[in-house]
Amino acid sequence: MKGKSAIITGSNSGIGLGVARELARVGADVVLNSFTDREEDHALAADIAAEFGVSARYIAADMSQGDQCRALIEEAGGCDVLVNNAGIQHVAPIDEFPTEKWDAIIAINMNSAFHTTAAALPHMRKRGWGRVINIASAHGLTASPYKAAYVAAKHGVVGMTKTVALETAEEPITCNAICPGYVLTPLVEAQIPDTMEKYNMGREEVIKKVMLERQPSREFATVEQLGGTVAFLASDAAAQITGTTISVDGGWTAL
Ligand code: NAD
């Protein structure tokens, strides 16, 4: 991917950071993002630049704000690969779901991908090449109770993915969504101690019987595997793959 540049939204931790590291490892220049503007955010980019010998920047922009989504793309000078990854979660029954949580999830998990894609496509067209890769979820294809906003947003992202693919079908641009099951990110790791206490179980039992109950492999996906899937979709081997979803879910959606 030498000579190509990638913007990864929500990439100061978890899957986004794993994706940024993998794209840098295969030679892409990368732009990291989140809504914070701390020294340690910029240090993440500096570390990637030093480790992989690529150019890496961190640009703060709040993906809940449409104008900031578009400003991120412009400040980066466009990109060849856009990875829409920023996302949050809130769990509650629909009749108790706080409106502000609903709005935030729809804005960050779905609307941001509209704004960044709309801003990035003209740059990709000028460059004559592009890849839009949306990190959706198994919840973009199936549902769970108490996750109405998340499931709605992720289904929306999968729908938008198909539409963008059709609008760019005759161009050297593709648009796909990756649908992970449970991925071991710091966010998920942090839930393990509480769940162990709640169920009075050991770490392995909690992981296999409670957390990965719907994931037939009983294994978490890893951020490295997500990074590898993004790198594959960005490669020439994937030039005819567009408008589809790739599940990285240990068989969740096969059930
Ligand atoms: P995470 O919390 O580690 O990462 C989320 C990232 O989004 C962070 O970098 C965070 O700073 C950023 N972010 C949050 N709000 C933002 C905002 N307003 N503006 C800009 N950035 C913002 O979680 P993760 O597990 O790495 O999740 C990344 C993506 O993968 C999300 O879209 C999530 O829905 C999806 N996903 C995760 C899993 C999983 O099991 N971890 C499974 C399926 C899908």
PDB file of C-alpha atoms and ligand atoms in Angstrom:
ATOM      1  CA  MET A   1       0.000   0.000   0.000  1.00  0.00           C
ATOM      2  CA  LYS A   2       3.008   2.252  -0.393  1.00  0.00           C
ATOM      3  CA  GLY A   3       1.964   5.661  -1.709  1.00  0.00           C
ATOM      4  CA  LYS A   4      -1.639   5.188  -0.531  1.00  0.00           C
ATOM      5  CA  SER A   5      -3.169   7.120   2.343  1.00  0.00           C
ATOM      6  CA  ALA A   6      -5.851   5.995   4.769  1.00  0.00           C
ATOM      7  CA  ILE A   7      -8.114   7.803   7.212  1.00  0.00           C
ATOM      8  CA  ILE A   8      -9.467   5.667  10.043  1.00  0.00           C
ATOM      9  CA  THR A   9     -12.166   7.283  12.183  1.00  0.00           C
ATOM     10  CA  GLY A  10     -12.221   6.455  15.911  1.00  0.00           C
ATOM     11  CA  SER A  11      -8.703   5.036  15.889  1.00  0.00           C
ATOM     12  CA  ASN A  12      -7.100   5.968  19.205  1.00  0.00           C
ATOM     13  CA  SER A  13      -8.069   2.553  20.612  1.00  0.00           C
ATOM     14  CA  GLY A  14      -9.469  -0.881  19.817  1.00  0.00           C
ATOM     15  CA  ILE A  15     -10.290  -1.972  16.279  1.00  0.00           C
ATOM     16  CA  GLY A  16      -9.528   1.424  14.706  1.00  0.00           C
ATOM     17  CA  LEU A  17      -6.017   1.469  16.149  1.00  0.00           C
ATOM     18  CA  GLY A  18      -5.492  -2.160  15.061  1.00  0.00           C
ATOM     19  CA  VAL A  19      -6.621  -1.260  11.536  1.00  0.00           C
ATOM     20  CA  ALA A  20      -4.354   1.817  11.430  1.00  0.00           C
ATOM     21  CA  ARG A  21      -1.372  -0.272  12.567  1.00  0.00           C
ATOM     22  CA  GLU A  22      -2.032  -2.975   9.954  1.00  0.00           C
ATOM     23  CA  LEU A  23      -2.484  -0.473   7.090  1.00  0.00           C
ATOM     24  CA  ALA A  24       0.774   1.224   8.181  1.00  0.00           C
ATOM     25  CA  ARG A  25       2.494  -2.179   8.375  1.00  0.00           C
ATOM     26  CA  VAL A  26       1.622  -2.787   4.709  1.00  0.00           C
ATOM     27  CA  GLY A  27       2.978   0.664   3.813  1.00  0.00           C
ATOM     28  CA  ALA A  28       0.044   3.108   3.847  1.00  0.00           C
ATOM     29  CA  ASP A  29       0.309   6.597   5.298  1.00  0.00           C
ATOM     30  CA  VAL A  30      -2.354   6.863   7.978  1.00  0.00           C
ATOM     31  CA  VAL A  31      -4.507   9.493   9.651  1.00  0.00           C
ATOM     32  CA  LEU A  32      -5.759   8.570  13.113  1.00  0.00           C
ATOM     33  CA  ASN A  33      -8.776  10.255  14.664  1.00  0.00           C
ATOM     34  CA  SER A  34     -10.928  10.604  17.726  1.00  0.00           C
ATOM     35  CA  PHE A  35     -12.752  13.472  19.436  1.00  0.00           C
ATOM     36  CA  THR A  36     -10.017  14.086  22.043  1.00  0.00           C
ATOM     37  CA  ASP A  37      -6.886  16.158  21.388  1.00  0.00           C
ATOM     38  CA  ARG A  38      -4.418  14.855  23.981  1.00  0.00           C
ATOM     39  CA  GLU A  39      -0.671  14.417  23.805  1.00  0.00           C
ATOM     40  CA  GLU A  40      -1.097  10.643  23.953  1.00  0.00           C
ATOM     41  CA  ASP A  41      -3.385  10.722  20.880  1.00  0.00           C
ATOM     42  CA  HIS A  42      -0.673  12.432  18.819  1.00  0.00           C
ATOM     43  CA  ALA A  43       1.936  10.089  20.347  1.00  0.00           C
ATOM     44  CA  LEU A  44       0.032   7.092  18.903  1.00  0.00           C
ATOM     45  CA  ALA A  45       0.554   8.509  15.405  1.00  0.00           C
ATOM     46  CA  ALA A  46       4.218   9.285  16.109  1.00  0.00           C
ATOM     47  CA  ASP A  47       4.762   5.697  17.336  1.00  0.00           C
ATOM     48  CA  ILE A  48       3.187   4.250  14.180  1.00  0.00           C
ATOM     49  CA  ALA A  49       5.329   6.521  11.971  1.00  0.00           C
ATOM     50  CA  ALA A  50       8.494   5.430  13.806  1.00  0.00           C
ATOM     51  CA  GLU A  51       7.610   1.719  13.861  1.00  0.00           C
ATOM     52  CA  PHE A  52       6.539   1.333  10.225  1.00  0.00           C
ATOM     53  CA  GLY A  53       8.388   4.150   8.449  1.00  0.00           C
ATOM     54  CA  VAL A  54       5.209   5.752   7.091  1.00  0.00           C
ATOM     55  CA  SER A  55       3.710   9.181   7.545  1.00  0.00           C
ATOM     56  CA  ALA A  56       1.127   9.195  10.357  1.00  0.00           C
ATOM     57  CA  ARG A  57      -0.969  12.036  11.765  1.00  0.00           C
ATOM     58  CA  TYR A  58      -3.638  12.355  14.403  1.00  0.00           C
ATOM     59  CA  ILE A  59      -6.506  14.748  13.638  1.00  0.00           C
ATOM     60  CA  ALA A  60      -9.068  15.468  16.359  1.00  0.00           C
ATOM     61  CA  ALA A  61     -12.660  15.644  15.080  1.00  0.00           C
ATOM     62  CA  ASP A  62     -15.941  14.721  16.754  1.00  0.00           C
ATOM     63  CA  MET A  63     -17.736  12.160  14.582  1.00  0.00           C
ATOM     64  CA  SER A  64     -21.083  13.105  16.140  1.00  0.00           C
ATOM     65  CA  GLN A  65     -20.864  16.421  14.241  1.00  0.00           C
ATOM     66  CA  GLY A  66     -21.384  16.347  10.469  1.00  0.00           C
ATOM     67  CA  ASP A  67     -19.270  19.434   9.807  1.00  0.00           C
ATOM     68  CA  GLN A  68     -16.351  17.975  11.785  1.00  0.00           C
ATOM     69  CA  CYS A  69     -16.610  14.678   9.860  1.00  0.00           C
ATOM     70  CA  ARG A  70     -16.264  16.592   6.596  1.00  0.00           C
ATOM     71  CA  ALA A  71     -13.510  18.840   8.025  1.00  0.00           C
ATOM     72  CA  LEU A  72     -11.485  15.732   8.986  1.00  0.00           C
ATOM     73  CA  ILE A  73     -11.415  14.593   5.354  1.00  0.00           C
ATOM     74  CA  GLU A  74     -10.504  18.067   4.063  1.00  0.00           C
ATOM     75  CA  GLU A  75      -7.800  18.624   6.703  1.00  0.00           C
ATOM     76  CA  ALA A  76      -6.234  15.289   5.705  1.00  0.00           C
ATOM     77  CA  GLY A  77      -6.324  16.371   2.028  1.00  0.00           C
ATOM     78  CA  GLY A  78      -8.616  13.451   1.154  1.00  0.00           C
ATOM     79  CA  CYS A  79      -7.529   9.801   1.161  1.00  0.00           C
ATOM     80  CA  ASP A  80      -7.349   6.628  -0.912  1.00  0.00           C
ATOM     81  CA  VAL A  81      -8.803   4.423   1.825  1.00  0.00           C
ATOM     82  CA  LEU A  82     -11.539   5.576   4.191  1.00  0.00           C
ATOM     83  CA  VAL A  83     -12.304   3.336   7.162  1.00  0.00           C
ATOM     84  CA  ASN A  84     -15.472   4.367   9.000  1.00  0.00           C
ATOM     85  CA  ASN A  85     -14.922   2.814  12.398  1.00  0.00           C
ATOM     86  CA  ALA A  86     -15.938   5.279  15.151  1.00  0.00           C
ATOM     87  CA  GLY A  87     -18.693   3.833  17.275  1.00  0.00           C
ATOM     88  CA  ILE A  88     -20.333   3.767  20.696  1.00  0.00           C
ATOM     89  CA  GLN A  89     -22.892   1.538  22.413  1.00  0.00           C
ATOM     90  CA  HIS A  90     -25.723   1.927  24.919  1.00  0.00           C
ATOM     91  CA  VAL A  91     -27.922  -0.904  26.145  1.00  0.00           C
ATOM     92  CA  ALA A  92     -31.529  -0.353  27.338  1.00  0.00           C
ATOM     93  CA  PRO A  93     -35.081  -1.542  26.562  1.00  0.00           C
ATOM     94  CA  ILE A  94     -36.568   0.622  23.791  1.00  0.00           C
ATOM     95  CA  ASP A  95     -39.239   2.207  26.024  1.00  0.00           C
ATOM     96  CA  GLU A  96     -36.507   3.331  28.421  1.00  0.00           C
ATOM     97  CA  PHE A  97     -33.876   4.202  25.799  1.00  0.00           C
ATOM     98  CA  PRO A  98     -32.629   7.757  26.505  1.00  0.00           C
ATOM     99  CA  THR A  99     -33.250   9.967  23.465  1.00  0.00           C
ATOM    100  CA  GLU A 100     -29.814  11.585  23.742  1.00  0.00           C
ATOM    101  CA  LYS A 101     -28.167   8.113  23.626  1.00  0.00           C
ATOM    102  CA  TRP A 102     -30.269   7.169  20.589  1.00  0.00           C
ATOM    103  CA  ASP A 103     -29.264  10.389  18.824  1.00  0.00           C
ATOM    104  CA  ALA A 104     -25.571   9.984  19.700  1.00  0.00           C
ATOM    105  CA  ILE A 105     -25.417   6.369  18.488  1.00  0.00           C
ATOM    106  CA  ILE A 106     -27.185   7.187  15.203  1.00  0.00           C
ATOM    107  CA  ALA A 107     -24.897  10.221  14.705  1.00  0.00           C
ATOM    108  CA  ILE A 108     -21.561   8.553  15.524  1.00  0.00           C
ATOM    109  CA  ASN A 109     -22.203   4.998  14.255  1.00  0.00           C
ATOM    110  CA  MET A 110     -24.145   5.865  11.082  1.00  0.00           C
ATOM    111  CA  ASN A 111     -24.402   9.537  10.109  1.00  0.00           C
ATOM    112  CA  SER A 112     -20.617  10.050  10.389  1.00  0.00           C
ATOM    113  CA  ALA A 113     -20.083   7.491   7.607  1.00  0.00           C
ATOM    114  CA  PHE A 114     -22.463   9.488   5.376  1.00  0.00           C
ATOM    115  CA  HIS A 115     -20.542  12.729   5.940  1.00  0.00           C
ATOM    116  CA  THR A 116     -17.027  11.274   5.618  1.00  0.00           C
ATOM    117  CA  THR A 117     -17.933   9.228   2.534  1.00  0.00           C
ATOM    118  CA  ALA A 118     -19.601  12.220   0.864  1.00  0.00           C
ATOM    119  CA  ALA A 119     -16.494  14.325   1.522  1.00  0.00           C
ATOM    120  CA  ALA A 120     -13.964  11.630   0.569  1.00  0.00           C
ATOM    121  CA  LEU A 121     -15.482  10.418  -2.735  1.00  0.00           C
ATOM    122  CA  PRO A 122     -14.590  13.546  -4.782  1.00  0.00           C
ATOM    123  CA  HIS A 123     -10.945  13.155  -3.660  1.00  0.00           C
ATOM    124  CA  MET A 124     -10.973   9.439  -4.587  1.00  0.00           C
ATOM    125  CA  ARG A 125     -12.450  10.287  -8.002  1.00  0.00           C
ATOM    126  CA  LYS A 126      -9.665  12.835  -8.596  1.00  0.00           C
ATOM    127  CA  ARG A 127      -7.063  10.217  -7.622  1.00  0.00           C
ATOM    128  CA  GLY A 128      -8.799   7.591  -9.794  1.00  0.00           C
ATOM    129  CA  TRP A 129      -8.893   4.951  -7.031  1.00  0.00           C
ATOM    130  CA  GLY A 130     -10.656   4.476  -3.737  1.00  0.00           C
ATOM    131  CA  ARG A 131     -11.793   2.124  -1.014  1.00  0.00           C
ATOM    132  CA  VAL A 132     -14.558   2.852   1.494  1.00  0.00           C
ATOM    133  CA  ILE A 133     -14.577   0.254   4.265  1.00  0.00           C
ATOM    134  CA  ASN A 134     -17.257   0.482   6.928  1.00  0.00           C
ATOM    135  CA  ILE A 135     -16.832  -1.297  10.245  1.00  0.00           C
ATOM    136  CA  ALA A 136     -20.428  -2.411  10.827  1.00  0.00           C
ATOM    137  CA  SER A 137     -21.155  -5.375  13.118  1.00  0.00           C
ATOM    138  CA  ALA A 138     -22.876  -8.738  13.349  1.00  0.00           C
ATOM    139  CA  HIS A 139     -25.591  -6.363  14.587  1.00  0.00           C
ATOM    140  CA  GLY A 140     -25.721  -4.944  11.037  1.00  0.00           C
ATOM    141  CA  LEU A 141     -27.133  -8.316   9.951  1.00  0.00           C
ATOM    142  CA  THR A 142     -28.965  -9.584  13.017  1.00  0.00           C
ATOM    143  CA  ALA A 143     -30.404  -8.151  16.244  1.00  0.00           C
ATOM    144  CA  SER A 144     -30.145  -8.485  20.003  1.00  0.00           C
ATOM    145  CA  PRO A 145     -32.582  -7.117  22.585  1.00  0.00           C
ATOM    146  CA  TYR A 146     -31.809  -3.767  24.262  1.00  0.00           C
ATOM    147  CA  LYS A 147     -29.539  -2.564  21.442  1.00  0.00           C
ATOM    148  CA  ALA A 148     -32.163  -0.813  19.272  1.00  0.00           C
ATOM    149  CA  ALA A 149     -30.056   2.224  18.365  1.00  0.00           C
ATOM    150  CA  TYR A 150     -26.897   0.223  17.693  1.00  0.00           C
ATOM    151  CA  VAL A 151     -28.736  -2.379  15.581  1.00  0.00           C
ATOM    152  CA  ALA A 152     -30.581   0.354  13.653  1.00  0.00           C
ATOM    153  CA  ALA A 153     -27.352   2.286  13.004  1.00  0.00           C
ATOM    154  CA  LYS A 154     -25.379  -0.788  11.923  1.00  0.00           C
ATOM    155  CA  HIS A 155     -28.188  -2.012   9.611  1.00  0.00           C
ATOM    156  CA  GLY A 156     -28.199   1.534   8.194  1.00  0.00           C
ATOM    157  CA  VAL A 157     -24.463   1.378   7.543  1.00  0.00           C
ATOM    158  CA  VAL A 158     -24.862  -1.934   5.704  1.00  0.00           C
ATOM    159  CA  GLY A 159     -27.626  -0.383   3.563  1.00  0.00           C
ATOM    160  CA  MET A 160     -25.565   2.718   2.814  1.00  0.00           C
ATOM    161  CA  THR A 161     -22.606   0.478   1.889  1.00  0.00           C
ATOM    162  CA  LYS A 162     -24.682  -1.167  -0.871  1.00  0.00           C
ATOM    163  CA  THR A 163     -25.900   2.177  -2.200  1.00  0.00           C
ATOM    164  CA  VAL A 164     -22.406   3.731  -2.319  1.00  0.00           C
ATOM    165  CA  ALA A 165     -21.158   0.575  -4.087  1.00  0.00           C
ATOM    166  CA  LEU A 166     -23.833   0.954  -6.781  1.00  0.00           C
ATOM    167  CA  GLU A 167     -23.119   4.676  -7.219  1.00  0.00           C
ATOM    168  CA  THR A 168     -19.382   3.940  -7.721  1.00  0.00           C
ATOM    169  CA  ALA A 169     -19.739   0.569  -9.487  1.00  0.00           C
ATOM    170  CA  GLU A 170     -18.292   1.741 -12.825  1.00  0.00           C
ATOM    171  CA  GLU A 171     -15.355   3.513 -11.148  1.00  0.00           C
ATOM    172  CA  PRO A 172     -12.185   2.035  -9.608  1.00  0.00           C
ATOM    173  CA  ILE A 173     -13.757   2.593  -6.197  1.00  0.00           C
ATOM    174  CA  THR A 174     -15.295  -0.053  -3.937  1.00  0.00           C
ATOM    175  CA  CYS A 175     -17.408   0.154  -0.806  1.00  0.00           C
ATOM    176  CA  ASN A 176     -17.851  -2.749   1.605  1.00  0.00           C
ATOM    177  CA  ALA A 177     -18.742  -3.388   5.233  1.00  0.00           C
ATOM    178  CA  ILE A 178     -17.013  -5.656   7.716  1.00  0.00           C
ATOM    179  CA  CYS A 179     -19.298  -7.250  10.300  1.00  0.00           C
ATOM    180  CA  PRO A 180     -17.343  -8.314  13.382  1.00  0.00           C
ATOM    181  CA  GLY A 181     -18.761 -10.462  16.145  1.00  0.00           C
ATOM    182  CA  TYR A 182     -17.172  -9.974  19.581  1.00  0.00           C
ATOM    183  CA  VAL A 183     -13.671  -8.533  19.269  1.00  0.00           C
ATOM    184  CA  LEU A 184     -11.301  -8.420  22.237  1.00  0.00           C
ATOM    185  CA  THR A 185     -10.768  -4.656  22.551  1.00  0.00           C
ATOM    186  CA  PRO A 186      -9.956  -2.768  25.773  1.00  0.00           C
ATOM    187  CA  LEU A 187     -13.689  -1.958  25.961  1.00  0.00           C
ATOM    188  CA  VAL A 188     -14.663  -5.639  25.982  1.00  0.00           C
ATOM    189  CA  GLU A 189     -11.713  -6.628  28.214  1.00  0.00           C
ATOM    190  CA  ALA A 190     -12.930  -4.127  30.832  1.00  0.00           C
ATOM    191  CA  GLN A 191     -16.311  -5.919  31.055  1.00  0.00           C
ATOM    192  CA  ILE A 192     -14.744  -9.254  32.022  1.00  0.00           C
ATOM    193  CA  PRO A 193     -14.079  -8.661  35.779  1.00  0.00           C
ATOM    194  CA  ASP A 194     -17.646  -7.396  36.440  1.00  0.00           C
ATOM    195  CA  THR A 195     -19.176 -10.264  34.499  1.00  0.00           C
ATOM    196  CA  MET A 196     -17.006 -12.760  36.437  1.00  0.00           C
ATOM    197  CA  GLU A 197     -18.352 -11.328  39.671  1.00  0.00           C
ATOM    198  CA  LYS A 198     -21.965 -11.203  38.474  1.00  0.00           C
ATOM    199  CA  TYR A 199     -22.002 -14.873  37.382  1.00  0.00           C
ATOM    200  CA  ASN A 200     -19.504 -16.101  39.988  1.00  0.00           C
ATOM    201  CA  MET A 201     -17.423 -17.682  37.233  1.00  0.00           C
ATOM    202  CA  GLY A 202     -13.750 -17.721  36.254  1.00  0.00           C
ATOM    203  CA  ARG A 203     -12.387 -15.698  33.328  1.00  0.00           C
ATOM    204  CA  GLU A 204     -12.439 -18.520  30.750  1.00  0.00           C
ATOM    205  CA  GLU A 205     -15.943 -19.672  31.772  1.00  0.00           C
ATOM    206  CA  VAL A 206     -17.319 -16.119  31.549  1.00  0.00           C
ATOM    207  CA  ILE A 207     -15.737 -15.622  28.128  1.00  0.00           C
ATOM    208  CA  LYS A 208     -16.963 -18.898  26.650  1.00  0.00           C
ATOM    209  CA  LYS A 209     -20.367 -19.337  28.354  1.00  0.00           C
ATOM    210  CA  VAL A 210     -21.573 -15.741  28.791  1.00  0.00           C
ATOM    211  CA  MET A 211     -19.792 -13.308  26.486  1.00  0.00           C
ATOM    212  CA  LEU A 212     -19.313 -15.634  23.519  1.00  0.00           C
ATOM    213  CA  GLU A 213     -22.625 -17.431  23.948  1.00  0.00           C
ATOM    214  CA  ARG A 214     -23.686 -16.367  20.408  1.00  0.00           C
ATOM    215  CA  GLN A 215     -20.248 -16.783  18.808  1.00  0.00           C
ATOM    216  CA  PRO A 216     -20.015 -20.496  17.848  1.00  0.00           C
ATOM    217  CA  SER A 217     -16.194 -20.475  17.676  1.00  0.00           C
ATOM    218  CA  ARG A 218     -16.161 -19.444  21.382  1.00  0.00           C
ATOM    219  CA  GLU A 219     -13.167 -17.305  20.478  1.00  0.00           C
ATOM    220  CA  PHE A 220     -12.960 -13.518  20.254  1.00  0.00           C
ATOM    221  CA  ALA A 221     -11.941 -12.027  16.926  1.00  0.00           C
ATOM    222  CA  THR A 222      -8.790  -9.910  17.293  1.00  0.00           C
ATOM    223  CA  VAL A 223      -8.011  -6.381  16.166  1.00  0.00           C
ATOM    224  CA  GLU A 224      -5.172  -7.844  14.073  1.00  0.00           C
ATOM    225  CA  GLN A 225      -7.690 -10.050  12.214  1.00  0.00           C
ATOM    226  CA  LEU A 226      -9.874  -6.992  11.595  1.00  0.00           C
ATOM    227  CA  GLY A 227      -6.821  -5.089  10.354  1.00  0.00           C
ATOM    228  CA  GLY A 228      -6.003  -7.954   7.989  1.00  0.00           C
ATOM    229  CA  THR A 229      -9.564  -7.986   6.627  1.00  0.00           C
ATOM    230  CA  VAL A 230      -9.415  -4.232   5.966  1.00  0.00           C
ATOM    231  CA  ALA A 231      -6.017  -4.607   4.255  1.00  0.00           C
ATOM    232  CA  PHE A 232      -7.479  -7.367   2.050  1.00  0.00           C
ATOM    233  CA  LEU A 233     -10.452  -5.195   1.034  1.00  0.00           C
ATOM    234  CA  ALA A 234      -7.996  -2.389   0.235  1.00  0.00           C
ATOM    235  CA  SER A 235      -5.848  -4.684  -1.919  1.00  0.00           C
ATOM    236  CA  ASP A 236      -6.090  -5.260  -5.679  1.00  0.00           C
ATOM    237  CA  ALA A 237      -7.313  -8.816  -4.991  1.00  0.00           C
ATOM    238  CA  ALA A 238     -10.559  -7.240  -3.741  1.00  0.00           C
ATOM    239  CA  ALA A 239     -11.088  -4.893  -6.710  1.00  0.00           C
ATOM    240  CA  GLN A 240     -14.273  -6.733  -7.769  1.00  0.00           C
ATOM    241  CA  ILE A 241     -15.648  -7.062  -4.253  1.00  0.00           C
ATOM    242  CA  THR A 242     -18.109  -4.220  -3.717  1.00  0.00           C
ATOM    243  CA  GLY A 243     -21.453  -3.660  -2.027  1.00  0.00           C
ATOM    244  CA  THR A 244     -21.136  -6.616   0.274  1.00  0.00           C
ATOM    245  CA  THR A 245     -20.419  -7.579   3.872  1.00  0.00           C
ATOM    246  CA  ILE A 246     -17.638  -9.758   5.252  1.00  0.00           C
ATOM    247  CA  SER A 247     -18.434 -11.344   8.599  1.00  0.00           C
ATOM    248  CA  VAL A 248     -15.580 -11.853  11.066  1.00  0.00           C
ATOM    249  CA  ASP A 249     -17.786 -13.382  13.732  1.00  0.00           C
ATOM    250  CA  GLY A 250     -16.751 -16.989  14.438  1.00  0.00           C
ATOM    251  CA  GLY A 251     -19.987 -18.224  12.840  1.00  0.00           C
ATOM    252  CA  TRP A 252     -22.462 -15.939  14.713  1.00  0.00           C
ATOM    253  CA  THR A 253     -24.529 -15.095  11.632  1.00  0.00           C
ATOM    254  CA  ALA A 254     -24.465 -18.693  10.341  1.00  0.00           C
ATOM    255  CA  LEU A 255     -26.683 -19.799  13.230  1.00  0.00           C
TER     256      LEU A 255
HETATM  257  P1  NAD B   1     -13.461   1.335  21.160  1.00  0.00           P
HETATM  258  O1  NAD B   1     -14.287   2.032  22.176  1.00  0.00           O
HETATM  259  O2  NAD B   1     -12.133   0.773  21.563  1.00  0.00           O
HETATM  260  O3  NAD B   1     -13.250   2.255  19.889  1.00  0.00           O
HETATM  261  C1  NAD B   1     -14.171   3.211  19.463  1.00  0.00           C
HETATM  262  C2  NAD B   1     -13.408   4.354  18.881  1.00  0.00           C
HETATM  263  O4  NAD B   1     -14.330   5.362  18.462  1.00  0.00           O
HETATM  264  C3  NAD B   1     -12.459   4.980  19.907  1.00  0.00           C
HETATM  265  O5  NAD B   1     -11.263   5.352  19.261  1.00  0.00           O
HETATM  266  C4  NAD B   1     -13.236   6.226  20.343  1.00  0.00           C
HETATM  267  O6  NAD B   1     -12.382   7.253  20.791  1.00  0.00           O
HETATM  268  C5  NAD B   1     -13.911   6.585  19.026  1.00  0.00           C
HETATM  269  N1  NAD B   1     -15.035   7.488  19.198  1.00  0.00           N
HETATM  270  C6  NAD B   1     -16.084   7.400  20.046  1.00  0.00           C
HETATM  271  N2  NAD B   1     -16.880   8.489  19.916  1.00  0.00           N
HETATM  272  C7  NAD B   1     -16.317   9.284  18.977  1.00  0.00           C
HETATM  273  C8  NAD B   1     -16.636  10.529  18.414  1.00  0.00           C
HETATM  274  N3  NAD B   1     -17.717  11.213  18.816  1.00  0.00           N
HETATM  275  N4  NAD B   1     -15.807  11.051  17.480  1.00  0.00           N
HETATM  276  C9  NAD B   1     -14.694  10.393  17.080  1.00  0.00           C
HETATM  277  N5  NAD B   1     -14.345   9.200  17.576  1.00  0.00           N
HETATM  278  C10 NAD B   1     -15.144   8.645  18.505  1.00  0.00           C
HETATM  279  O7  NAD B   1     -14.396   0.184  20.575  1.00  0.00           O
HETATM  280  P2  NAD B   1     -14.121  -0.874  19.403  1.00  0.00           P
HETATM  281  O8  NAD B   1     -14.637  -2.159  19.954  1.00  0.00           O
HETATM  282  O9  NAD B   1     -12.759  -0.807  18.874  1.00  0.00           O
HETATM  283  O10 NAD B   1     -15.166  -0.371  18.286  1.00  0.00           O
HETATM  284  C11 NAD B   1     -14.793   0.119  17.008  1.00  0.00           C
HETATM  285  C12 NAD B   1     -15.908  -0.134  16.018  1.00  0.00           C
HETATM  286  O11 NAD B   1     -16.102  -1.534  15.878  1.00  0.00           O
HETATM  287  C13 NAD B   1     -17.263   0.454  16.454  1.00  0.00           C
HETATM  288  O12 NAD B   1     -17.933   0.991  15.317  1.00  0.00           O
HETATM  289  C14 NAD B   1     -17.998  -0.766  16.978  1.00  0.00           C
HETATM  290  O13 NAD B   1     -19.382  -0.626  16.866  1.00  0.00           O
HETATM  291  C15 NAD B   1     -17.462  -1.840  16.041  1.00  0.00           C
HETATM  292  N6  NAD B   1     -17.600  -3.195  16.571  1.00  0.00           N
HETATM  293  C16 NAD B   1     -16.957  -3.582  17.714  1.00  0.00           C
HETATM  294  C17 NAD B   1     -17.130  -4.901  18.182  1.00  0.00           C
HETATM  295  C18 NAD B   1     -16.433  -5.422  19.428  1.00  0.00           C
HETATM  296  O14 NAD B   1     -16.752  -6.515  19.884  1.00  0.00           O
HETATM  297  N7  NAD B   1     -15.468  -4.727  19.997  1.00  0.00           N
HETATM  298  C19 NAD B   1     -17.947  -5.771  17.481  1.00  0.00           C
HETATM  299  C20 NAD B   1     -18.596  -5.336  16.322  1.00  0.00           C
HETATM  300  C21 NAD B   1     -18.409  -4.038  15.871  1.00  0.00           C
END
